[in-house]
mmCIF file with all atom_site columns, C-alpha atoms in Angstrom:
data_model
loop_
_atom_site.group_PDB
_atom_site.id
_atom_site.type_symbol
_atom_site.label_atom_id
_atom_site.label_alt_id
_atom_site.label_comp_id
_atom_site.label_asym_id
_atom_site.label_entity_id
_atom_site.label_seq_id
_atom_site.pdbx_PDB_ins_code
_atom_site.Cartn_x
_atom_site.Cartn_y
_atom_site.Cartn_z
_atom_site.occupancy
_atom_site.B_iso_or_equiv
_atom_site.pdbx_formal_charge
_atom_site.auth_seq_id
_atom_site.auth_comp_id
_atom_site.auth_asym_id
_atom_site.auth_atom_id
_atom_site.pdbx_PDB_model_num
ATOM 1   C CA . UNK A 1 1   ? 194.509 135.894 -21.930 1.00 0.00 ? 1   UNK A CA 1
ATOM 2   C CA . UNK A 1 2   ? 196.985 138.498 -23.233 1.00 0.00 ? 2   UNK A CA 1
ATOM 3   C CA . UNK A 1 3   ? 199.614 137.893 -25.917 1.00 0.00 ? 3   UNK A CA 1
ATOM 4   C CA . UNK A 1 4   ? 202.510 139.834 -27.324 1.00 0.00 ? 4   UNK A CA 1
ATOM 5   C CA . UNK A 1 5   ? 202.477 140.595 -31.056 1.00 0.00 ? 5   UNK A CA 1
ATOM 6   C CA . UNK A 1 6   ? 205.590 139.346 -32.784 1.00 0.00 ? 6   UNK A CA 1
ATOM 7   C CA . UNK A 1 7   ? 206.837 141.210 -35.811 1.00 0.00 ? 7   UNK A CA 1
ATOM 8   C CA . UNK A 1 8   ? 207.178 144.907 -36.461 1.00 0.00 ? 8   UNK A CA 1
ATOM 9   C CA . UNK A 1 9   ? 205.449 146.041 -33.275 1.00 0.00 ? 9   UNK A CA 1
ATOM 10  C CA . UNK A 1 10  ? 207.008 147.419 -30.087 1.00 0.00 ? 10  UNK A CA 1
ATOM 11  C CA . UNK A 1 11  ? 207.500 145.117 -27.101 1.00 0.00 ? 11  UNK A CA 1
ATOM 12  C CA . UNK A 1 12  ? 205.106 147.258 -25.041 1.00 0.00 ? 12  UNK A CA 1
ATOM 13  C CA . UNK A 1 13  ? 202.164 146.218 -27.252 1.00 0.00 ? 13  UNK A CA 1
ATOM 14  C CA . UNK A 1 14  ? 199.932 143.468 -25.892 1.00 0.00 ? 14  UNK A CA 1
ATOM 15  C CA . UNK A 1 15  ? 196.708 142.137 -27.391 1.00 0.00 ? 15  UNK A CA 1
ATOM 16  C CA . UNK A 1 16  ? 193.857 139.784 -26.710 1.00 0.00 ? 16  UNK A CA 1
ATOM 17  C CA . UNK A 1 17  ? 192.692 137.235 -29.232 1.00 0.00 ? 17  UNK A CA 1
ATOM 18  C CA . UNK A 1 18  ? 189.430 138.367 -30.798 1.00 0.00 ? 18  UNK A CA 1
ATOM 19  C CA . UNK A 1 19  ? 187.494 138.962 -33.964 1.00 0.00 ? 19  UNK A CA 1
ATOM 20  C CA . UNK A 1 20  ? 188.531 142.594 -34.338 1.00 0.00 ? 20  UNK A CA 1
ATOM 21  C CA . UNK A 1 21  ? 190.163 145.488 -32.516 1.00 0.00 ? 21  UNK A CA 1
ATOM 22  C CA . UNK A 1 22  ? 187.528 147.730 -30.921 1.00 0.00 ? 22  UNK A CA 1
ATOM 23  C CA . UNK A 1 23  ? 189.752 149.835 -28.669 1.00 0.00 ? 23  UNK A CA 1
ATOM 24  C CA . UNK A 1 24  ? 193.297 150.565 -27.567 1.00 0.00 ? 24  UNK A CA 1
ATOM 25  C CA . UNK A 1 25  ? 194.030 151.152 -23.880 1.00 0.00 ? 25  UNK A CA 1
ATOM 26  C CA . UNK A 1 26  ? 197.263 152.041 -22.219 1.00 0.00 ? 26  UNK A CA 1
ATOM 27  C CA . UNK A 1 27  ? 199.366 154.432 -20.208 1.00 0.00 ? 27  UNK A CA 1
ATOM 28  C CA . UNK A 1 28  ? 201.617 157.301 -21.154 1.00 0.00 ? 28  UNK A CA 1
ATOM 29  C CA . UNK A 1 29  ? 204.667 157.523 -18.892 1.00 0.00 ? 29  UNK A CA 1
ATOM 30  C CA . UNK A 1 30  ? 208.182 158.938 -18.896 1.00 0.00 ? 30  UNK A CA 1
ATOM 31  C CA . UNK A 1 31  ? 210.953 156.574 -20.019 1.00 0.00 ? 31  UNK A CA 1
ATOM 32  C CA . UNK A 1 32  ? 212.297 154.792 -16.964 1.00 0.00 ? 32  UNK A CA 1
ATOM 33  C CA . UNK A 1 33  ? 208.918 155.004 -15.188 1.00 0.00 ? 33  UNK A CA 1
ATOM 34  C CA . UNK A 1 34  ? 207.028 157.755 -13.472 1.00 0.00 ? 34  UNK A CA 1
ATOM 35  C CA . UNK A 1 35  ? 204.501 160.341 -14.546 1.00 0.00 ? 35  UNK A CA 1
ATOM 36  C CA . UNK A 1 36  ? 205.150 162.847 -17.318 1.00 0.00 ? 36  UNK A CA 1
ATOM 37  C CA . UNK A 1 37  ? 206.185 166.273 -16.122 1.00 0.00 ? 37  UNK A CA 1
ATOM 38  C CA . UNK A 1 38  ? 203.923 168.041 -18.627 1.00 0.00 ? 38  UNK A CA 1
ATOM 39  C CA . UNK A 1 39  ? 200.430 167.752 -20.021 1.00 0.00 ? 39  UNK A CA 1
ATOM 40  C CA . UNK A 1 40  ? 200.037 165.450 -22.990 1.00 0.00 ? 40  UNK A CA 1
ATOM 41  C CA . UNK A 1 41  ? 197.615 164.634 -25.763 1.00 0.00 ? 41  UNK A CA 1
ATOM 42  C CA . UNK A 1 42  ? 197.241 162.039 -28.488 1.00 0.00 ? 42  UNK A CA 1
ATOM 43  C CA . UNK A 1 43  ? 196.515 162.770 -32.150 1.00 0.00 ? 43  UNK A CA 1
ATOM 44  C CA . UNK A 1 44  ? 194.541 159.879 -33.602 1.00 0.00 ? 44  UNK A CA 1
ATOM 45  C CA . UNK A 1 45  ? 194.409 159.456 -37.366 1.00 0.00 ? 45  UNK A CA 1
ATOM 46  C CA . UNK A 1 46  ? 192.141 156.690 -38.637 1.00 0.00 ? 46  UNK A CA 1
ATOM 47  C CA . UNK A 1 47  ? 192.347 155.640 -42.288 1.00 0.00 ? 47  UNK A CA 1
ATOM 48  C CA . UNK A 1 48  ? 189.255 154.573 -44.208 1.00 0.00 ? 48  UNK A CA 1
ATOM 49  C CA . UNK A 1 49  ? 189.555 152.580 -47.413 1.00 0.00 ? 49  UNK A CA 1
ATOM 50  C CA . UNK A 1 50  ? 187.711 153.771 -50.507 1.00 0.00 ? 50  UNK A CA 1
ATOM 51  C CA . UNK A 1 51  ? 186.421 151.123 -52.860 1.00 0.00 ? 51  UNK A CA 1
ATOM 52  C CA . UNK A 1 52  ? 187.638 153.115 -55.832 1.00 0.00 ? 52  UNK A CA 1
ATOM 53  C CA . UNK A 1 53  ? 190.955 151.743 -57.022 1.00 0.00 ? 53  UNK A CA 1
ATOM 54  C CA . UNK A 1 54  ? 192.608 152.262 -60.362 1.00 0.00 ? 54  UNK A CA 1
ATOM 55  C CA . UNK A 1 55  ? 194.194 149.393 -62.237 1.00 0.00 ? 55  UNK A CA 1
ATOM 56  C CA . UNK A 1 56  ? 197.678 148.480 -60.938 1.00 0.00 ? 56  UNK A CA 1
ATOM 57  C CA . UNK A 1 57  ? 197.559 151.186 -58.259 1.00 0.00 ? 57  UNK A CA 1
ATOM 58  C CA . UNK A 1 58  ? 197.375 150.931 -54.504 1.00 0.00 ? 58  UNK A CA 1
ATOM 59  C CA . UNK A 1 59  ? 194.046 151.581 -52.760 1.00 0.00 ? 59  UNK A CA 1
ATOM 60  C CA . UNK A 1 60  ? 192.971 155.085 -51.761 1.00 0.00 ? 60  UNK A CA 1
ATOM 61  C CA . UNK A 1 61  ? 192.701 155.823 -48.034 1.00 0.00 ? 61  UNK A CA 1
ATOM 62  C CA . UNK A 1 62  ? 190.875 158.772 -46.513 1.00 0.00 ? 62  UNK A CA 1
ATOM 63  C CA . UNK A 1 63  ? 192.223 159.996 -43.153 1.00 0.00 ? 63  UNK A CA 1
ATOM 64  C CA . UNK A 1 64  ? 190.149 161.367 -40.290 1.00 0.00 ? 64  UNK A CA 1
ATOM 65  C CA . UNK A 1 65  ? 191.846 162.869 -37.219 1.00 0.00 ? 65  UNK A CA 1
ATOM 66  C CA . UNK A 1 66  ? 190.848 163.690 -33.646 1.00 0.00 ? 66  UNK A CA 1
ATOM 67  C CA . UNK A 1 67  ? 192.418 164.281 -30.240 1.00 0.00 ? 67  UNK A CA 1
ATOM 68  C CA . UNK A 1 68  ? 192.285 162.284 -27.022 1.00 0.00 ? 68  UNK A CA 1
ATOM 69  C CA . UNK A 1 69  ? 193.597 163.486 -23.666 1.00 0.00 ? 69  UNK A CA 1
ATOM 70  C CA . UNK A 1 70  ? 195.049 161.012 -21.157 1.00 0.00 ? 70  UNK A CA 1
ATOM 71  C CA . UNK A 1 71  ? 193.963 161.420 -17.538 1.00 0.00 ? 71  UNK A CA 1
ATOM 72  C CA . UNK A 1 72  ? 196.314 162.780 -14.837 1.00 0.00 ? 72  UNK A CA 1
ATOM 73  C CA . UNK A 1 73  ? 197.888 159.330 -14.363 1.00 0.00 ? 73  UNK A CA 1
ATOM 74  C CA . UNK A 1 74  ? 198.542 159.075 -18.109 1.00 0.00 ? 74  UNK A CA 1
ATOM 75  C CA . UNK A 1 75  ? 195.900 156.414 -18.804 1.00 0.00 ? 75  UNK A CA 1
ATOM 76  C CA . UNK A 1 76  ? 194.059 156.555 -22.132 1.00 0.00 ? 76  UNK A CA 1
ATOM 77  C CA . UNK A 1 77  ? 191.238 154.688 -23.898 1.00 0.00 ? 77  UNK A CA 1
ATOM 78  C CA . UNK A 1 78  ? 190.854 155.039 -27.663 1.00 0.00 ? 78  UNK A CA 1
ATOM 79  C CA . UNK A 1 79  ? 187.929 153.628 -29.608 1.00 0.00 ? 79  UNK A CA 1
ATOM 80  C CA . UNK A 1 80  ? 188.969 152.199 -32.982 1.00 0.00 ? 80  UNK A CA 1
ATOM 81  C CA . UNK A 1 81  ? 186.197 152.749 -35.556 1.00 0.00 ? 81  UNK A CA 1
ATOM 82  C CA . UNK A 1 82  ? 185.179 149.430 -37.120 1.00 0.00 ? 82  UNK A CA 1
ATOM 83  C CA . UNK A 1 83  ? 185.034 151.054 -40.562 1.00 0.00 ? 83  UNK A CA 1
ATOM 84  C CA . UNK A 1 84  ? 188.685 152.177 -40.345 1.00 0.00 ? 84  UNK A CA 1
ATOM 85  C CA . UNK A 1 85  ? 191.353 149.869 -41.774 1.00 0.00 ? 85  UNK A CA 1
ATOM 86  C CA . UNK A 1 86  ? 194.281 151.323 -39.808 1.00 0.00 ? 86  UNK A CA 1
ATOM 87  C CA . UNK A 1 87  ? 195.114 153.824 -37.099 1.00 0.00 ? 87  UNK A CA 1
ATOM 88  C CA . UNK A 1 88  ? 198.076 156.048 -36.279 1.00 0.00 ? 88  UNK A CA 1
ATOM 89  C CA . UNK A 1 89  ? 198.570 157.351 -32.748 1.00 0.00 ? 89  UNK A CA 1
ATOM 90  C CA . UNK A 1 90  ? 200.898 160.311 -32.167 1.00 0.00 ? 90  UNK A CA 1
ATOM 91  C CA . UNK A 1 91  ? 201.775 160.889 -28.517 1.00 0.00 ? 91  UNK A CA 1
ATOM 92  C CA . UNK A 1 92  ? 202.714 164.509 -27.782 1.00 0.00 ? 92  UNK A CA 1
ATOM 93  C CA . UNK A 1 93  ? 203.923 166.212 -24.604 1.00 0.00 ? 93  UNK A CA 1
ATOM 94  C CA . UNK A 1 94  ? 205.898 169.413 -24.052 1.00 0.00 ? 94  UNK A CA 1
ATOM 95  C CA . UNK A 1 95  ? 209.584 168.629 -23.642 1.00 0.00 ? 95  UNK A CA 1
ATOM 96  C CA . UNK A 1 96  ? 209.342 165.063 -24.957 1.00 0.00 ? 96  UNK A CA 1
ATOM 97  C CA . UNK A 1 97  ? 210.104 163.457 -28.311 1.00 0.00 ? 97  UNK A CA 1
ATOM 98  C CA . UNK A 1 98  ? 207.119 162.831 -30.584 1.00 0.00 ? 98  UNK A CA 1
ATOM 99  C CA . UNK A 1 99  ? 206.187 159.131 -30.511 1.00 0.00 ? 99  UNK A CA 1
ATOM 100 C CA . UNK A 1 100 ? 204.146 157.481 -33.284 1.00 0.00 ? 100 UNK A CA 1
ATOM 101 C CA . UNK A 1 101 ? 202.427 154.102 -33.341 1.00 0.00 ? 101 UNK A CA 1
ATOM 102 C CA . UNK A 1 102 ? 200.771 152.673 -36.475 1.00 0.00 ? 102 UNK A CA 1
ATOM 103 C CA . UNK A 1 103 ? 198.461 149.637 -36.408 1.00 0.00 ? 103 UNK A CA 1
ATOM 104 C CA . UNK A 1 104 ? 196.666 147.968 -39.316 1.00 0.00 ? 104 UNK A CA 1
ATOM 105 C CA . UNK A 1 105 ? 193.522 146.035 -38.397 1.00 0.00 ? 105 UNK A CA 1
ATOM 106 C CA . UNK A 1 106 ? 194.138 142.268 -38.463 1.00 0.00 ? 106 UNK A CA 1
ATOM 107 C CA . UNK A 1 107 ? 191.796 139.305 -38.166 1.00 0.00 ? 107 UNK A CA 1
ATOM 108 C CA . UNK A 1 108 ? 192.267 137.474 -34.894 1.00 0.00 ? 108 UNK A CA 1
ATOM 109 C CA . UNK A 1 109 ? 193.688 140.476 -33.033 1.00 0.00 ? 109 UNK A CA 1
ATOM 110 C CA . UNK A 1 110 ? 191.315 141.780 -30.394 1.00 0.00 ? 110 UNK A CA 1
ATOM 111 C CA . UNK A 1 111 ? 191.702 144.816 -28.167 1.00 0.00 ? 111 UNK A CA 1
ATOM 112 C CA . UNK A 1 112 ? 195.173 146.265 -27.672 1.00 0.00 ? 112 UNK A CA 1
ATOM 113 C CA . UNK A 1 113 ? 197.080 147.412 -24.599 1.00 0.00 ? 113 UNK A CA 1
ATOM 114 C CA . UNK A 1 114 ? 199.957 149.773 -25.318 1.00 0.00 ? 114 UNK A CA 1
ATOM 115 C CA . UNK A 1 115 ? 202.049 151.395 -22.604 1.00 0.00 ? 115 UNK A CA 1
ATOM 116 C CA . UNK A 1 116 ? 204.061 154.233 -24.105 1.00 0.00 ? 116 UNK A CA 1
ATOM 117 C CA . UNK A 1 117 ? 207.320 155.490 -22.630 1.00 0.00 ? 117 UNK A CA 1
ATOM 118 C CA . UNK A 1 118 ? 208.057 158.993 -23.885 1.00 0.00 ? 118 UNK A CA 1
ATOM 119 C CA . UNK A 1 119 ? 211.695 160.047 -24.065 1.00 0.00 ? 119 UNK A CA 1
ATOM 120 C CA . UNK A 1 120 ? 212.685 163.440 -22.652 1.00 0.00 ? 120 UNK A CA 1
ATOM 121 C CA . UNK A 1 121 ? 214.048 165.598 -25.470 1.00 0.00 ? 121 UNK A CA 1
ATOM 122 C CA . UNK A 1 122 ? 217.605 166.827 -25.051 1.00 0.00 ? 122 UNK A CA 1
ATOM 123 C CA . UNK A 1 123 ? 216.968 169.734 -27.426 1.00 0.00 ? 123 UNK A CA 1
ATOM 124 C CA . UNK A 1 124 ? 213.225 170.408 -27.182 1.00 0.00 ? 124 UNK A CA 1
ATOM 125 C CA . UNK A 1 125 ? 213.403 173.765 -28.953 1.00 0.00 ? 125 UNK A CA 1
ATOM 126 C CA . UNK A 1 126 ? 214.971 172.270 -32.084 1.00 0.00 ? 126 UNK A CA 1
ATOM 127 C CA . UNK A 1 127 ? 212.699 169.248 -32.019 1.00 0.00 ? 127 UNK A CA 1
ATOM 128 C CA . UNK A 1 128 ? 209.616 171.437 -31.627 1.00 0.00 ? 128 UNK A CA 1
ATOM 129 C CA . UNK A 1 129 ? 210.420 173.642 -34.642 1.00 0.00 ? 129 UNK A CA 1
ATOM 130 C CA . UNK A 1 130 ? 211.732 170.863 -36.890 1.00 0.00 ? 130 UNK A CA 1
ATOM 131 C CA . UNK A 1 131 ? 209.375 167.978 -36.123 1.00 0.00 ? 131 UNK A CA 1
ATOM 132 C CA . UNK A 1 132 ? 206.488 168.563 -33.704 1.00 0.00 ? 132 UNK A CA 1
ATOM 133 C CA . UNK A 1 133 ? 205.221 171.924 -34.977 1.00 0.00 ? 133 UNK A CA 1
ATOM 134 C CA . UNK A 1 134 ? 205.144 171.019 -38.722 1.00 0.00 ? 134 UNK A CA 1
ATOM 135 C CA . UNK A 1 135 ? 203.529 167.681 -37.886 1.00 0.00 ? 135 UNK A CA 1
ATOM 136 C CA . UNK A 1 136 ? 200.707 169.315 -35.895 1.00 0.00 ? 136 UNK A CA 1
ATOM 137 C CA . UNK A 1 137 ? 200.177 172.251 -38.268 1.00 0.00 ? 137 UNK A CA 1
ATOM 138 C CA . UNK A 1 138 ? 199.018 169.926 -41.034 1.00 0.00 ? 138 UNK A CA 1
ATOM 139 C CA . UNK A 1 139 ? 195.943 169.006 -38.948 1.00 0.00 ? 139 UNK A CA 1
ATOM 140 C CA . UNK A 1 140 ? 194.964 172.689 -38.914 1.00 0.00 ? 140 UNK A CA 1
ATOM 141 C CA . UNK A 1 141 ? 195.863 173.544 -42.515 1.00 0.00 ? 141 UNK A CA 1
ATOM 142 C CA . UNK A 1 142 ? 194.751 170.426 -44.380 1.00 0.00 ? 142 UNK A CA 1
ATOM 143 C CA . UNK A 1 143 ? 191.000 169.930 -44.419 1.00 0.00 ? 143 UNK A CA 1
ATOM 144 C CA . UNK A 1 144 ? 191.303 166.299 -45.551 1.00 0.00 ? 144 UNK A CA 1
ATOM 145 C CA . UNK A 1 145 ? 191.786 165.261 -41.917 1.00 0.00 ? 145 UNK A CA 1
ATOM 146 C CA . UNK A 1 146 ? 188.286 166.494 -40.966 1.00 0.00 ? 146 UNK A CA 1
ATOM 147 C CA . UNK A 1 147 ? 189.442 167.350 -37.442 1.00 0.00 ? 147 UNK A CA 1
ATOM 148 C CA . UNK A 1 148 ? 186.775 169.164 -35.402 1.00 0.00 ? 148 UNK A CA 1
ATOM 149 C CA . UNK A 1 149 ? 187.257 172.953 -35.220 1.00 0.00 ? 149 UNK A CA 1
ATOM 150 C CA . UNK A 1 150 ? 187.548 172.952 -31.415 1.00 0.00 ? 150 UNK A CA 1
ATOM 151 C CA . UNK A 1 151 ? 190.415 170.446 -31.598 1.00 0.00 ? 151 UNK A CA 1
ATOM 152 C CA . UNK A 1 152 ? 192.147 172.445 -34.338 1.00 0.00 ? 152 UNK A CA 1
ATOM 153 C CA . UNK A 1 153 ? 191.829 175.480 -32.070 1.00 0.00 ? 153 UNK A CA 1
ATOM 154 C CA . UNK A 1 154 ? 193.367 173.531 -29.180 1.00 0.00 ? 154 UNK A CA 1
ATOM 155 C CA . UNK A 1 155 ? 196.366 172.564 -31.347 1.00 0.00 ? 155 UNK A CA 1
ATOM 156 C CA . UNK A 1 156 ? 196.804 176.169 -32.511 1.00 0.00 ? 156 UNK A CA 1
ATOM 157 C CA . UNK A 1 157 ? 196.692 177.484 -28.938 1.00 0.00 ? 157 UNK A CA 1
ATOM 158 C CA . UNK A 1 158 ? 199.072 174.771 -27.718 1.00 0.00 ? 158 UNK A CA 1
ATOM 159 C CA . UNK A 1 159 ? 201.559 175.562 -30.515 1.00 0.00 ? 159 UNK A CA 1
ATOM 160 C CA . UNK A 1 160 ? 201.383 179.302 -29.737 1.00 0.00 ? 160 UNK A CA 1
ATOM 161 C CA . UNK A 1 161 ? 201.895 178.690 -26.005 1.00 0.00 ? 161 UNK A CA 1
ATOM 162 C CA . UNK A 1 162 ? 204.906 176.430 -26.534 1.00 0.00 ? 162 UNK A CA 1
ATOM 163 C CA . UNK A 1 163 ? 206.410 178.864 -29.043 1.00 0.00 ? 163 UNK A CA 1
ATOM 164 C CA . UNK A 1 164 ? 205.947 181.759 -26.578 1.00 0.00 ? 164 UNK A CA 1
ATOM 165 C CA . UNK A 1 165 ? 207.551 179.763 -23.743 1.00 0.00 ? 165 UNK A CA 1
ATOM 166 C CA . UNK A 1 166 ? 210.506 178.795 -25.932 1.00 0.00 ? 166 UNK A CA 1
ATOM 167 C CA . UNK A 1 167 ? 211.022 182.440 -26.982 1.00 0.00 ? 167 UNK A CA 1
ATOM 168 C CA . UNK A 1 168 ? 211.385 183.404 -23.295 1.00 0.00 ? 168 UNK A CA 1
ATOM 169 C CA . UNK A 1 169 ? 214.311 181.008 -22.850 1.00 0.00 ? 169 UNK A CA 1
#
C-alpha cells in the first residue's frame, strides 16, 4: 500500500507505512516526461545527530556526503543510514536546474518513492557559475562532509569539464 505525504513535501513523493525509512527509490526524468539528455548524479548528504547539546541551543548535526549515479533509464536506489536523522538529495545534470529534496526521518513512514522531474535551464551558464558550481565545490573544500576522495575527484573533473564546455560557447 502506497500513500502520499501531506504537508511540505512534493506531490511526486510516495511512501509506504513502516517503522522507519530504509531506502529511497525513484526515477530522474526531464520535466514533461522522457529521459534526460545528459548524464546525471545525486549528491546525498546525511545528517547525524550528536548527543552534545548546549543549554537553550539547537542540537548539533554532523553531515556526511556521498554520490549515487542513476542508471541509463534514470532509476536510482539510495540507502538511508538508520543512524542518520535526515537526508538531503541534490539532483544534478548538465543543462538542468539543481533540484534539492530534504527529508527528516519520521516514525510510521517506511520506504520512499520519489520521481524527480528536472527542469531544463534557460540560462545554464549563469546557473552553473552562480548556483551549481559553488554548491558542489563545498564538498571538495570542506572536510566536514567526509566525502570519499574518488567522489571528490569525480566532482572536480565534472566541474572542469562543464566549465571547459561552457567556455567554448
